[in-house]
């Protein structure tokens, strides 16, 4: 099973590589090549390090870094699981981890932006559509889940 720990700046190359792999192998099914390229250009090692300062970033380890997620309070960002490790509950584990932290901070709901690709995943985890939006990275859904 995967274990979750805080991101360390030494993880940046692995996390950037993991995100690029997801974008090219998975998200590319739902978004045009130019959007995928823009996202790959965006999530550089340096950008990952900067984001990890602004937000709380986590990695899931299972024979190396298998997934990542970050949060800013009750907002979810950069949820990615290596396609080779997909379907084993790692995405759910990461989400439940940051949801528990948001509960401790006193939030009553979690909010995420979801790609077309990740939309069904959030539904499985109990998230409900709030609205949709167009971003620089294409069409996104905004979803929420009430926290206990
Ligand atoms: C979406 C993603 C994070 C899911 O990670 P994962 O580790 O494979 O997900 P889990 O194994 O924890 O799946 C949890 C549940 O969601 C379901 N699920 C996973 N991905 C799904 C999808 N794309 N659509 C519908 N259901 C999905 C699983 O079948 C599982 O269902 P269960 O309740 O029957 O067990 C991963 O596929 C990914 O990184 N995709 C590319 C990047 C992306 O789109 N990120 C989403 C945020 S924008």
PDB file of C-alpha atoms and ligand atoms in Angstrom:
ATOM      1  CA  UNK A   1       0.000   0.000   0.000  1.00  0.00           C
ATOM      2  CA  UNK A   2       1.088   3.581  -0.558  1.00  0.00           C
ATOM      3  CA  UNK A   3       2.264   5.881   2.207  1.00  0.00           C
ATOM      4  CA  UNK A   4       1.729   9.617   2.151  1.00  0.00           C
ATOM      5  CA  UNK A   5       4.268  12.217   3.196  1.00  0.00           C
ATOM      6  CA  UNK A   6       4.934  15.899   2.682  1.00  0.00           C
ATOM      7  CA  UNK A   7       6.618  16.929  -0.558  1.00  0.00           C
ATOM      8  CA  UNK A   8      10.337  17.686  -0.327  1.00  0.00           C
ATOM      9  CA  UNK A   9      12.060  19.912  -2.894  1.00  0.00           C
ATOM     10  CA  UNK A  10      14.225  16.899  -3.862  1.00  0.00           C
ATOM     11  CA  UNK A  11      10.967  15.310  -5.122  1.00  0.00           C
ATOM     12  CA  UNK A  12      10.457  18.039  -7.742  1.00  0.00           C
ATOM     13  CA  UNK A  13      12.004  16.121 -10.694  1.00  0.00           C
ATOM     14  CA  UNK A  14       9.954  13.005  -9.934  1.00  0.00           C
ATOM     15  CA  UNK A  15       6.739  14.990  -9.425  1.00  0.00           C
ATOM     16  CA  UNK A  16       7.247  17.024 -12.613  1.00  0.00           C
ATOM     17  CA  UNK A  17       7.923  13.791 -14.524  1.00  0.00           C
ATOM     18  CA  UNK A  18       4.832  12.140 -13.040  1.00  0.00           C
ATOM     19  CA  UNK A  19       2.610  15.086 -14.008  1.00  0.00           C
ATOM     20  CA  UNK A  20       4.005  15.181 -17.538  1.00  0.00           C
ATOM     21  CA  UNK A  21       3.388  11.470 -17.934  1.00  0.00           C
ATOM     22  CA  UNK A  22      -0.234  11.827 -16.758  1.00  0.00           C
ATOM     23  CA  UNK A  23      -0.828  14.744 -19.094  1.00  0.00           C
ATOM     24  CA  UNK A  24       0.637  13.006 -22.134  1.00  0.00           C
ATOM     25  CA  UNK A  25      -0.773   9.521 -21.495  1.00  0.00           C
ATOM     26  CA  UNK A  26      -4.097  10.174 -19.779  1.00  0.00           C
ATOM     27  CA  UNK A  27      -5.361  13.768 -20.054  1.00  0.00           C
ATOM     28  CA  UNK A  28      -4.392  13.856 -23.737  1.00  0.00           C
ATOM     29  CA  UNK A  29      -7.462  11.689 -24.405  1.00  0.00           C
ATOM     30  CA  UNK A  30      -9.713  14.623 -23.495  1.00  0.00           C
ATOM     31  CA  UNK A  31      -7.727  17.751 -24.408  1.00  0.00           C
ATOM     32  CA  UNK A  32      -6.109  18.994 -27.610  1.00  0.00           C
ATOM     33  CA  UNK A  33      -2.349  18.698 -27.995  1.00  0.00           C
ATOM     34  CA  UNK A  34      -1.780  22.444 -27.635  1.00  0.00           C
ATOM     35  CA  UNK A  35      -3.452  22.441 -24.179  1.00  0.00           C
ATOM     36  CA  UNK A  36      -1.400  19.436 -23.086  1.00  0.00           C
ATOM     37  CA  UNK A  37       1.798  21.153 -24.253  1.00  0.00           C
ATOM     38  CA  UNK A  38       0.859  24.332 -22.351  1.00  0.00           C
ATOM     39  CA  UNK A  39       0.274  22.315 -19.197  1.00  0.00           C
ATOM     40  CA  UNK A  40       3.549  20.393 -19.616  1.00  0.00           C
ATOM     41  CA  UNK A  41       5.366  23.726 -20.045  1.00  0.00           C
ATOM     42  CA  UNK A  42       3.624  25.037 -16.915  1.00  0.00           C
ATOM     43  CA  UNK A  43       4.483  22.191 -14.518  1.00  0.00           C
ATOM     44  CA  UNK A  44       8.277  22.469 -14.551  1.00  0.00           C
ATOM     45  CA  UNK A  45      10.433  21.342 -11.623  1.00  0.00           C
ATOM     46  CA  UNK A  46      10.854  24.982 -10.661  1.00  0.00           C
ATOM     47  CA  UNK A  47       7.095  25.642 -10.788  1.00  0.00           C
ATOM     48  CA  UNK A  48       6.465  22.567  -8.629  1.00  0.00           C
ATOM     49  CA  UNK A  49       8.886  23.902  -6.012  1.00  0.00           C
ATOM     50  CA  UNK A  50       7.169  27.309  -6.065  1.00  0.00           C
ATOM     51  CA  UNK A  51       3.714  25.756  -5.764  1.00  0.00           C
ATOM     52  CA  UNK A  52       4.893  23.668  -2.815  1.00  0.00           C
ATOM     53  CA  UNK A  53       5.743  26.894  -0.982  1.00  0.00           C
ATOM     54  CA  UNK A  54       2.318  28.447  -1.679  1.00  0.00           C
ATOM     55  CA  UNK A  55       0.380  25.263  -0.893  1.00  0.00           C
ATOM     56  CA  UNK A  56       0.691  22.099   1.176  1.00  0.00           C
ATOM     57  CA  UNK A  57       1.909  19.458  -1.247  1.00  0.00           C
ATOM     58  CA  UNK A  58       1.972  15.698  -0.633  1.00  0.00           C
ATOM     59  CA  UNK A  59       3.319  12.666  -2.410  1.00  0.00           C
ATOM     60  CA  UNK A  60       2.242   9.029  -2.251  1.00  0.00           C
ATOM     61  CA  UNK A  61       5.108   6.561  -2.203  1.00  0.00           C
ATOM     62  CA  UNK A  62       4.721   3.042  -3.548  1.00  0.00           C
ATOM     63  CA  UNK A  63       7.982   1.872  -5.134  1.00  0.00           C
ATOM     64  CA  UNK A  64       8.853   5.509  -5.784  1.00  0.00           C
ATOM     65  CA  UNK A  65       6.559   8.494  -6.103  1.00  0.00           C
ATOM     66  CA  UNK A  66       3.259   7.177  -7.412  1.00  0.00           C
ATOM     67  CA  UNK A  67       1.023  10.204  -6.896  1.00  0.00           C
ATOM     68  CA  UNK A  68       0.750  13.767  -5.695  1.00  0.00           C
ATOM     69  CA  UNK A  69      -1.831  16.249  -4.481  1.00  0.00           C
ATOM     70  CA  UNK A  70      -1.749  19.683  -2.890  1.00  0.00           C
ATOM     71  CA  UNK A  71      -4.144  21.850  -0.955  1.00  0.00           C
ATOM     72  CA  UNK A  72      -4.607  25.462   0.004  1.00  0.00           C
ATOM     73  CA  UNK A  73      -7.012  25.229   2.927  1.00  0.00           C
ATOM     74  CA  UNK A  74     -10.023  23.441   1.474  1.00  0.00           C
ATOM     75  CA  UNK A  75      -9.008  23.874  -2.177  1.00  0.00           C
ATOM     76  CA  UNK A  76      -7.509  20.894  -4.038  1.00  0.00           C
ATOM     77  CA  UNK A  77      -4.753  21.250  -6.639  1.00  0.00           C
ATOM     78  CA  UNK A  78      -2.423  19.068  -8.740  1.00  0.00           C
ATOM     79  CA  UNK A  79      -4.057  15.661  -8.183  1.00  0.00           C
ATOM     80  CA  UNK A  80      -2.081  13.178 -10.288  1.00  0.00           C
ATOM     81  CA  UNK A  81      -1.385   9.438 -10.044  1.00  0.00           C
ATOM     82  CA  UNK A  82       1.161   7.677 -12.232  1.00  0.00           C
ATOM     83  CA  UNK A  83      -0.792   5.776 -14.925  1.00  0.00           C
ATOM     84  CA  UNK A  84       1.170   2.640 -13.957  1.00  0.00           C
ATOM     85  CA  UNK A  85      -0.193   2.901 -10.407  1.00  0.00           C
ATOM     86  CA  UNK A  86      -3.729   4.003 -11.321  1.00  0.00           C
ATOM     87  CA  UNK A  87      -6.787   2.117 -10.101  1.00  0.00           C
ATOM     88  CA  UNK A  88      -5.201   0.991  -6.811  1.00  0.00           C
ATOM     89  CA  UNK A  89      -6.781   3.541  -4.499  1.00  0.00           C
ATOM     90  CA  UNK A  90      -3.833   5.950  -4.389  1.00  0.00           C
ATOM     91  CA  UNK A  91      -5.885   8.908  -5.647  1.00  0.00           C
ATOM     92  CA  UNK A  92      -8.550   8.247  -3.019  1.00  0.00           C
ATOM     93  CA  UNK A  93      -5.902   7.918  -0.277  1.00  0.00           C
ATOM     94  CA  UNK A  94      -4.362  11.286  -1.216  1.00  0.00           C
ATOM     95  CA  UNK A  95      -7.750  13.009  -1.314  1.00  0.00           C
ATOM     96  CA  UNK A  96      -8.892  11.571   2.018  1.00  0.00           C
ATOM     97  CA  UNK A  97      -5.581  12.699   3.524  1.00  0.00           C
ATOM     98  CA  UNK A  98      -6.028  16.361   2.584  1.00  0.00           C
ATOM     99  CA  UNK A  99      -9.749  16.272   3.399  1.00  0.00           C
ATOM    100  CA  UNK A 100      -8.878  15.127   6.944  1.00  0.00           C
ATOM    101  CA  UNK A 101      -6.442  18.032   7.273  1.00  0.00           C
ATOM    102  CA  UNK A 102      -9.125  20.474   6.097  1.00  0.00           C
ATOM    103  CA  UNK A 103     -11.514  19.089   8.732  1.00  0.00           C
ATOM    104  CA  UNK A 104      -8.899  19.715  11.431  1.00  0.00           C
ATOM    105  CA  UNK A 105      -8.623  23.296  10.123  1.00  0.00           C
ATOM    106  CA  UNK A 106     -12.381  23.725  10.573  1.00  0.00           C
ATOM    107  CA  UNK A 107     -13.586  23.661   6.945  1.00  0.00           C
ATOM    108  CA  UNK A 108     -17.041  22.227   6.273  1.00  0.00           C
ATOM    109  CA  UNK A 109     -16.460  21.439   2.602  1.00  0.00           C
ATOM    110  CA  UNK A 110     -13.716  20.686   0.090  1.00  0.00           C
ATOM    111  CA  UNK A 111     -13.542  22.253  -3.367  1.00  0.00           C
ATOM    112  CA  UNK A 112     -11.701  21.087  -6.459  1.00  0.00           C
ATOM    113  CA  UNK A 113     -11.289  21.960 -10.088  1.00  0.00           C
ATOM    114  CA  UNK A 114     -11.464  18.837 -12.227  1.00  0.00           C
ATOM    115  CA  UNK A 115     -10.363  18.114 -15.737  1.00  0.00           C
ATOM    116  CA  UNK A 116     -12.770  16.240 -17.994  1.00  0.00           C
ATOM    117  CA  UNK A 117     -10.449  13.276 -17.355  1.00  0.00           C
ATOM    118  CA  UNK A 118     -10.694  13.463 -13.554  1.00  0.00           C
ATOM    119  CA  UNK A 119     -14.393  14.353 -13.331  1.00  0.00           C
ATOM    120  CA  UNK A 120     -15.678  10.803 -12.750  1.00  0.00           C
ATOM    121  CA  UNK A 121     -12.998  10.159 -10.139  1.00  0.00           C
ATOM    122  CA  UNK A 122     -14.288  13.014  -7.980  1.00  0.00           C
ATOM    123  CA  UNK A 123     -17.868  11.816  -8.374  1.00  0.00           C
ATOM    124  CA  UNK A 124     -16.775   8.407  -7.018  1.00  0.00           C
ATOM    125  CA  UNK A 125     -15.324  10.200  -4.006  1.00  0.00           C
ATOM    126  CA  UNK A 126     -18.607  11.970  -3.263  1.00  0.00           C
ATOM    127  CA  UNK A 127     -17.985  15.304  -4.970  1.00  0.00           C
ATOM    128  CA  UNK A 128     -20.892  17.145  -6.571  1.00  0.00           C
ATOM    129  CA  UNK A 129     -20.764  19.517  -9.538  1.00  0.00           C
ATOM    130  CA  UNK A 130     -21.079  23.185  -8.687  1.00  0.00           C
ATOM    131  CA  UNK A 131     -20.310  24.785 -12.054  1.00  0.00           C
ATOM    132  CA  UNK A 132     -17.974  24.546 -15.005  1.00  0.00           C
ATOM    133  CA  UNK A 133     -15.339  26.993 -16.143  1.00  0.00           C
ATOM    134  CA  UNK A 134     -12.969  27.723 -19.022  1.00  0.00           C
ATOM    135  CA  UNK A 135      -9.365  28.139 -17.910  1.00  0.00           C
ATOM    136  CA  UNK A 136      -6.062  28.621 -19.733  1.00  0.00           C
ATOM    137  CA  UNK A 137      -5.898  24.822 -19.528  1.00  0.00           C
ATOM    138  CA  UNK A 138      -9.281  24.234 -21.162  1.00  0.00           C
ATOM    139  CA  UNK A 139     -12.644  23.144 -19.810  1.00  0.00           C
ATOM    140  CA  UNK A 140     -12.812  22.380 -16.084  1.00  0.00           C
ATOM    141  CA  UNK A 141     -15.499  21.375 -13.599  1.00  0.00           C
ATOM    142  CA  UNK A 142     -15.742  22.844 -10.116  1.00  0.00           C
ATOM    143  CA  UNK A 143     -16.949  20.301  -7.558  1.00  0.00           C
ATOM    144  CA  UNK A 144     -17.508  20.267  -3.808  1.00  0.00           C
ATOM    145  CA  UNK A 145     -17.845  17.667  -1.107  1.00  0.00           C
ATOM    146  CA  UNK A 146     -19.260  18.343   2.337  1.00  0.00           C
ATOM    147  CA  UNK A 147     -16.831  17.371   5.086  1.00  0.00           C
ATOM    148  CA  UNK A 148     -17.985  15.619   8.259  1.00  0.00           C
TER     149      UNK A 148
HETATM  150  C1  LIG B   1      -7.952  10.676 -11.823  1.00  0.00           C
HETATM  151  C2  LIG B   1      -6.800  10.018 -11.045  1.00  0.00           C
HETATM  152  C3  LIG B   1      -6.221  11.005 -10.040  1.00  0.00           C
HETATM  153  C4  LIG B   1      -7.383   8.801 -10.292  1.00  0.00           C
HETATM  154  O1  LIG B   1      -6.358   8.224  -9.478  1.00  0.00           O
HETATM  155  P1  LIG B   1      -6.411   6.659  -9.066  1.00  0.00           P
HETATM  156  O2  LIG B   1      -5.367   6.406  -8.052  1.00  0.00           O
HETATM  157  O3  LIG B   1      -6.385   5.847 -10.306  1.00  0.00           O
HETATM  158  O4  LIG B   1      -7.870   6.581  -8.419  1.00  0.00           O
HETATM  159  P2  LIG B   1      -8.365   5.484  -7.343  1.00  0.00           P
HETATM  160  O5  LIG B   1      -7.787   4.162  -7.681  1.00  0.00           O
HETATM  161  O6  LIG B   1      -8.125   6.024  -5.969  1.00  0.00           O
HETATM  162  O7  LIG B   1      -9.916   5.474  -7.683  1.00  0.00           O
HETATM  163  C5  LIG B   1     -10.932   5.789  -6.721  1.00  0.00           C
HETATM  164  C6  LIG B   1     -12.281   5.472  -7.361  1.00  0.00           C
HETATM  165  O8  LIG B   1     -12.483   6.330  -8.491  1.00  0.00           O
HETATM  166  C7  LIG B   1     -12.675   5.574  -9.682  1.00  0.00           C
HETATM  167  N1  LIG B   1     -12.001   6.300 -10.760  1.00  0.00           N
HETATM  168  C8  LIG B   1     -10.679   6.570 -10.873  1.00  0.00           C
HETATM  169  N2  LIG B   1     -10.433   7.324 -11.965  1.00  0.00           N
HETATM  170  C9  LIG B   1     -11.648   7.519 -12.549  1.00  0.00           C
HETATM  171  C10 LIG B   1     -12.074   8.219 -13.709  1.00  0.00           C
HETATM  172  N3  LIG B   1     -11.183   8.890 -14.488  1.00  0.00           N
HETATM  173  N4  LIG B   1     -13.396   8.220 -14.014  1.00  0.00           N
HETATM  174  C11 LIG B   1     -14.294   7.570 -13.247  1.00  0.00           C
HETATM  175  N5  LIG B   1     -13.949   6.886 -12.103  1.00  0.00           N
HETATM  176  C12 LIG B   1     -12.647   6.865 -11.783  1.00  0.00           C
HETATM  177  C13 LIG B   1     -12.014   4.228  -9.399  1.00  0.00           C
HETATM  178  O9  LIG B   1     -12.568   3.216 -10.212  1.00  0.00           O
HETATM  179  C14 LIG B   1     -12.346   4.052  -7.931  1.00  0.00           C
HETATM  180  O10 LIG B   1     -13.695   3.650  -7.811  1.00  0.00           O
HETATM  181  P3  LIG B   1     -14.248   2.676  -6.635  1.00  0.00           P
HETATM  182  O11 LIG B   1     -14.945   3.602  -5.712  1.00  0.00           O
HETATM  183  O12 LIG B   1     -15.148   1.743  -7.335  1.00  0.00           O
HETATM  184  O13 LIG B   1     -13.074   2.007  -5.993  1.00  0.00           O
HETATM  185  C15 LIG B   1      -5.688   9.500 -12.007  1.00  0.00           C
HETATM  186  O14 LIG B   1      -6.272   8.633 -12.956  1.00  0.00           O
HETATM  187  C16 LIG B   1      -4.965  10.602 -12.744  1.00  0.00           C
HETATM  188  O15 LIG B   1      -3.963  11.116 -12.259  1.00  0.00           O
HETATM  189  N6  LIG B   1      -5.446  11.014 -13.934  1.00  0.00           N
HETATM  190  C17 LIG B   1      -4.760  12.002 -14.757  1.00  0.00           C
HETATM  191  C18 LIG B   1      -4.706  13.368 -14.107  1.00  0.00           C
HETATM  192  C19 LIG B   1      -6.090  13.877 -13.720  1.00  0.00           C
HETATM  193  O16 LIG B   1      -7.016  13.861 -14.506  1.00  0.00           O
HETATM  194  N7  LIG B   1      -6.215  14.311 -12.468  1.00  0.00           N
HETATM  195  C20 LIG B   1      -7.507  14.676 -11.907  1.00  0.00           C
HETATM  196  C21 LIG B   1      -7.572  16.021 -11.397  1.00  0.00           C
HETATM  197  S1  LIG B   1      -7.556  17.270 -12.645  1.00  0.00           S
END
